[in-house]
Short mmCIF file of C-alpha atoms in Angstrom, two decimals:
data_model
loop_
_atom_site.label_atom_id
_atom_site.label_comp_id
_atom_site.label_asym_id
_atom_site.label_seq_id
_atom_site.Cartn_x
_atom_site.Cartn_y
_atom_site.Cartn_z
CA UNK A 1 17.92 -0.68 -54.43
CA UNK A 2 17.35 1.77 -51.58
CA UNK A 3 16.30 -0.94 -49.18
CA UNK A 4 13.34 -0.67 -46.85
CA UNK A 5 12.47 2.95 -46.21
CA UNK A 6 10.80 4.12 -43.04
CA UNK A 7 9.58 7.55 -42.05
CA UNK A 8 9.84 9.42 -39.87
CA UNK A 9 13.12 8.28 -38.29
CA UNK A 10 12.24 9.95 -35.03
CA UNK A 11 8.88 10.96 -33.64
CA UNK A 12 8.17 12.72 -30.38
CA UNK A 13 4.56 13.23 -29.48
CA UNK A 14 2.33 13.79 -26.51
CA UNK A 15 0.09 11.23 -24.93
CA UNK A 16 -3.26 11.05 -26.66
CA UNK A 17 -2.01 12.13 -30.05
CA UNK A 18 -2.28 10.03 -33.19
CA UNK A 19 0.95 8.68 -34.59
CA UNK A 20 1.42 7.29 -38.10
CA UNK A 21 4.52 5.39 -39.10
CA UNK A 22 5.25 4.71 -42.74
CA UNK A 23 7.10 2.02 -44.61
CA UNK A 24 8.09 1.40 -48.20
CA UNK A 25 9.24 -2.19 -48.73
CA UNK A 26 11.82 -3.35 -51.22
CA UNK A 27 10.37 -3.46 -54.69
CA UNK A 28 9.28 -6.98 -55.64
CA UNK A 29 8.97 -8.25 -52.09
CA UNK A 30 5.59 -9.74 -51.29
CA UNK A 31 5.66 -9.84 -47.50
CA UNK A 32 5.88 -6.99 -45.03
CA UNK A 33 6.39 -7.13 -41.28
CA UNK A 34 6.01 -4.59 -38.49
CA UNK A 35 8.08 -5.12 -35.34
CA UNK A 36 8.47 -3.25 -32.09
CA UNK A 37 11.69 -3.30 -30.10
CA UNK A 38 12.08 -2.32 -26.46
CA UNK A 39 14.67 -3.10 -23.84
CA UNK A 40 12.12 -4.88 -21.70
CA UNK A 41 10.38 -7.00 -24.34
CA UNK A 42 12.97 -7.33 -27.07
CA UNK A 43 11.82 -7.65 -30.68
CA UNK A 44 8.10 -8.29 -31.04
CA UNK A 45 6.26 -9.05 -34.26
CA UNK A 46 3.16 -6.89 -34.40
CA UNK A 47 1.63 -7.83 -37.74
CA UNK A 48 2.61 -9.14 -41.12
CA UNK A 49 1.15 -8.92 -44.59
CA UNK A 50 1.46 -11.24 -47.54
CA UNK A 51 0.51 -9.83 -50.93
CA UNK A 52 -0.96 -6.79 -49.14
CA UNK A 53 -3.29 -8.94 -47.02
CA UNK A 54 -2.88 -9.06 -43.23
CA UNK A 55 -2.02 -12.65 -42.31
CA UNK A 56 -1.28 -12.53 -38.62
CA UNK A 57 -2.05 -9.57 -36.38
CA UNK A 58 -1.93 -11.48 -33.12
CA UNK A 59 0.99 -9.36 -31.97
CA UNK A 60 -0.88 -6.08 -32.17
CA UNK A 61 -1.08 -5.04 -28.53
CA UNK A 62 -4.55 -3.53 -28.52
CA UNK A 63 -7.16 -1.76 -30.56
CA UNK A 64 -5.22 1.48 -30.43
CA UNK A 65 -2.88 -0.06 -32.99
CA UNK A 66 -3.86 -0.53 -36.62
CA UNK A 67 -1.92 -1.29 -39.79
CA UNK A 68 -2.76 -1.04 -43.44
CA UNK A 69 -1.12 -1.97 -46.69
CA UNK A 70 -3.09 -0.34 -49.49
CA UNK A 71 -0.64 -1.44 -52.16
CA UNK A 72 2.57 -3.41 -52.61
CA UNK A 73 4.79 -0.41 -52.06
CA UNK A 74 3.38 1.22 -48.95
CA UNK A 75 2.27 0.38 -45.44
CA UNK A 76 1.30 2.36 -42.37
CA UNK A 77 1.18 1.58 -38.68
CA UNK A 78 -1.08 3.88 -36.73
CA UNK A 79 -1.40 4.37 -32.99
CA UNK A 80 -4.45 6.28 -31.79
CA UNK A 81 -4.39 7.44 -29.08
CA UNK A 82 -0.74 7.06 -28.20
CA UNK A 83 0.46 6.33 -24.67
CA UNK A 84 3.89 6.61 -23.01
CA UNK A 85 4.21 2.82 -22.93
CA UNK A 86 4.15 2.83 -26.73
CA UNK A 87 7.59 4.42 -26.73
CA UNK A 88 9.86 2.06 -28.65
CA UNK A 89 11.68 1.59 -31.91
CA UNK A 90 9.36 0.34 -34.63
CA UNK A 91 10.86 -1.60 -37.50
CA UNK A 92 9.42 -2.49 -40.84
CA UNK A 93 10.86 -5.43 -42.77
CA UNK A 94 10.11 -7.03 -46.10
CA UNK A 95 10.90 -10.34 -47.72
CA UNK A 96 10.16 -12.44 -50.75
CA UNK A 97 8.19 -15.34 -49.35
CA UNK A 98 7.90 -18.42 -51.49
CA UNK A 99 11.52 -18.52 -52.54
CA UNK A 100 14.54 -19.89 -50.75
CA UNK A 101 15.91 -16.37 -50.44
CA UNK A 102 13.42 -15.47 -47.80
CA UNK A 103 15.47 -13.57 -45.28
CA UNK A 104 13.91 -10.37 -44.08
CA UNK A 105 15.34 -6.98 -44.88
CA UNK A 106 14.85 -4.41 -42.16
CA UNK A 107 14.42 -0.69 -42.40
CA UNK A 108 16.32 1.70 -40.14
CA UNK A 109 13.44 1.99 -37.72
CA UNK A 110 11.34 4.79 -36.28
CA UNK A 111 12.17 5.79 -32.74
CA UNK A 112 8.90 6.83 -31.11
CA UNK A 113 8.78 8.76 -27.87
CA UNK A 114 5.40 9.44 -26.30
CA UNK A 115 5.54 12.01 -23.51
CA UNK B 1 4.79 -23.97 -31.66
CA UNK B 2 8.00 -22.41 -32.87
CA UNK B 3 10.49 -20.95 -30.42
CA UNK B 4 14.06 -19.76 -30.28
CA UNK B 5 16.32 -19.58 -27.24
CA UNK B 6 19.55 -17.67 -26.90
CA UNK B 7 20.79 -18.75 -23.50
CA UNK B 8 23.30 -15.95 -23.05
CA UNK B 9 22.23 -12.32 -22.73
CA UNK B 10 25.84 -11.18 -22.96
CA UNK B 11 29.00 -12.66 -24.43
CA UNK B 12 32.39 -11.09 -23.88
CA UNK B 13 35.42 -12.11 -25.88
CA UNK B 14 38.90 -10.71 -26.39
CA UNK B 15 39.83 -9.38 -29.79
CA UNK B 16 41.47 -12.08 -31.88
CA UNK B 17 39.88 -14.93 -29.95
CA UNK B 18 37.22 -17.19 -31.42
CA UNK B 19 33.64 -16.33 -30.58
CA UNK B 20 30.48 -18.38 -30.26
CA UNK B 21 26.94 -17.12 -29.84
CA UNK B 22 24.53 -19.90 -28.98
CA UNK B 23 21.07 -20.59 -30.35
CA UNK B 24 18.64 -23.47 -29.89
CA UNK B 25 15.27 -23.78 -31.53
CA UNK B 26 12.02 -25.69 -31.53
CA UNK B 27 9.95 -26.12 -34.67
CA UNK B 28 7.71 -28.70 -36.25
CA UNK B 29 9.36 -30.25 -39.24
CA UNK B 30 12.45 -28.95 -40.98
CA UNK B 31 13.57 -25.45 -40.09
CA UNK B 32 14.86 -22.43 -41.89
CA UNK B 33 17.40 -20.81 -39.55
CA UNK B 34 18.82 -17.30 -39.66
CA UNK B 35 21.26 -15.04 -37.91
CA UNK B 36 20.92 -11.27 -37.89
CA UNK B 37 23.11 -8.56 -36.42
CA UNK B 38 22.02 -5.20 -35.10
CA UNK B 39 24.46 -2.36 -34.63
CA UNK B 40 23.50 0.57 -32.37
CA UNK B 41 20.69 2.70 -33.74
CA UNK B 42 20.33 0.52 -36.82
CA UNK B 43 17.91 -2.06 -38.13
CA UNK B 44 18.72 -5.75 -38.17
CA UNK B 45 21.01 -6.97 -40.93
CA UNK B 46 20.96 -10.47 -42.33
CA UNK B 47 24.16 -12.46 -41.69
CA UNK B 48 23.51 -16.00 -42.86
CA UNK B 49 20.90 -18.71 -43.19
CA UNK B 50 20.50 -22.45 -43.22
CA UNK B 51 17.93 -23.85 -45.62
CA UNK B 52 19.15 -27.31 -46.51
CA UNK B 53 22.34 -29.13 -47.42
CA UNK B 54 25.72 -28.60 -45.77
CA UNK B 55 25.36 -28.16 -42.02
CA UNK B 56 28.11 -25.54 -41.94
CA UNK B 57 26.93 -22.27 -43.37
CA UNK B 58 29.18 -19.33 -44.14
CA UNK B 59 27.94 -15.78 -44.13
CA UNK B 60 28.92 -12.14 -44.09
CA UNK B 61 31.90 -10.64 -42.25
CA UNK B 62 33.59 -14.01 -41.70
CA UNK B 63 30.79 -15.48 -39.62
CA UNK B 64 29.64 -19.06 -39.91
CA UNK B 65 27.07 -21.22 -38.19
CA UNK B 66 26.62 -24.93 -37.76
CA UNK B 67 23.25 -26.60 -37.94
CA UNK B 68 22.97 -29.53 -35.55
CA UNK B 69 19.67 -31.32 -35.98
CA UNK B 70 20.09 -33.72 -33.07
CA UNK B 71 20.79 -30.89 -30.65
CA UNK B 72 18.40 -28.49 -32.38
CA UNK B 73 21.11 -25.86 -32.33
CA UNK B 74 22.44 -23.27 -34.74
CA UNK B 75 25.40 -21.62 -33.03
CA UNK B 76 27.10 -18.63 -34.63
CA UNK B 77 30.88 -18.66 -34.76
CA UNK B 78 33.82 -16.64 -35.93
CA UNK B 79 37.46 -17.78 -35.72
CA UNK B 80 38.88 -14.39 -34.76
CA UNK B 81 36.75 -11.65 -33.23
CA UNK B 82 37.06 -7.99 -34.14
CA UNK B 83 36.12 -5.03 -31.99
CA UNK B 84 33.77 -4.02 -34.80
CA UNK B 85 31.82 -7.27 -34.27
CA UNK B 86 30.44 -5.82 -31.05
CA UNK B 87 26.68 -5.71 -31.58
CA UNK B 88 23.41 -7.42 -30.77
CA UNK B 89 22.91 -10.79 -32.46
CA UNK B 90 19.55 -12.40 -33.14
CA UNK B 91 18.84 -15.99 -34.07
CA UNK B 92 15.59 -16.70 -35.91
CA UNK B 93 13.66 -19.76 -37.06
CA UNK B 94 10.90 -20.43 -39.52
CA UNK B 95 9.14 -23.68 -40.30
CA UNK B 96 9.20 -24.67 -43.96
CA UNK B 97 5.44 -24.65 -44.12
CA UNK B 98 4.82 -21.34 -42.41
CA UNK B 99 5.64 -17.74 -43.26
CA UNK B 100 6.19 -16.39 -39.78
CA UNK B 101 9.75 -16.02 -38.52
CA UNK B 102 10.35 -16.19 -34.78
CA UNK B 103 13.27 -14.19 -33.41
CA UNK B 104 15.21 -15.01 -30.29
CA UNK B 105 15.73 -12.46 -27.51
CA UNK B 106 19.15 -11.45 -28.77
CA UNK B 107 22.69 -11.78 -27.40
CA UNK B 108 24.87 -8.76 -26.85
CA UNK B 109 28.42 -9.43 -28.01
CA UNK B 110 31.26 -7.32 -26.69
CA UNK B 111 34.71 -7.74 -28.19
CA UNK B 112 37.33 -6.32 -25.88
CA UNK B 113 40.48 -4.78 -27.39
#
């Protein structure tokens, strides 16, 4: 298995631009998580999906952030418009909830820089 | 509410010495407990977990952790540290009845040659 795949790995954009981050979870996993990691705030859960349905989006910082999961093999996190304070590493993770083997598997992350 | 504390931001240990990275948690009911490691410019990697049963859990790369219910702790240990163990370590907790995993703030481990 290729593991969790994220694209792009690096993104540099200018303030005000739209940014879309992509994630392909591990095949067969039924939960998907988006995290943001910064030096100041550590690892923050933004939103998670179970069976493609958003369950908890309380960590989404504001309306500029949105996430979708149109099917079991794909999810996007969109920031529109982007701001310099959105600069961070964004991780996607997936897991098989409902079984004892429910550890999360993380992708390599997308390093976002907003100028 | 669930929470995880890692009281040490930084742990330094000499190569070959035993290491301990501390974690305490708060959760309603019985917990699932996890340790993850993050190497520079990488995503988090699962190390080990406690679900039920034996309080001493063994995981990847020679790491182990001991679940202590009375102290609500789940400290990560390794008998002999390697320089390659230098990384950021995260403890995480999940209640049995809830999907959401809560991660601690992380502890940076430096193993000095």
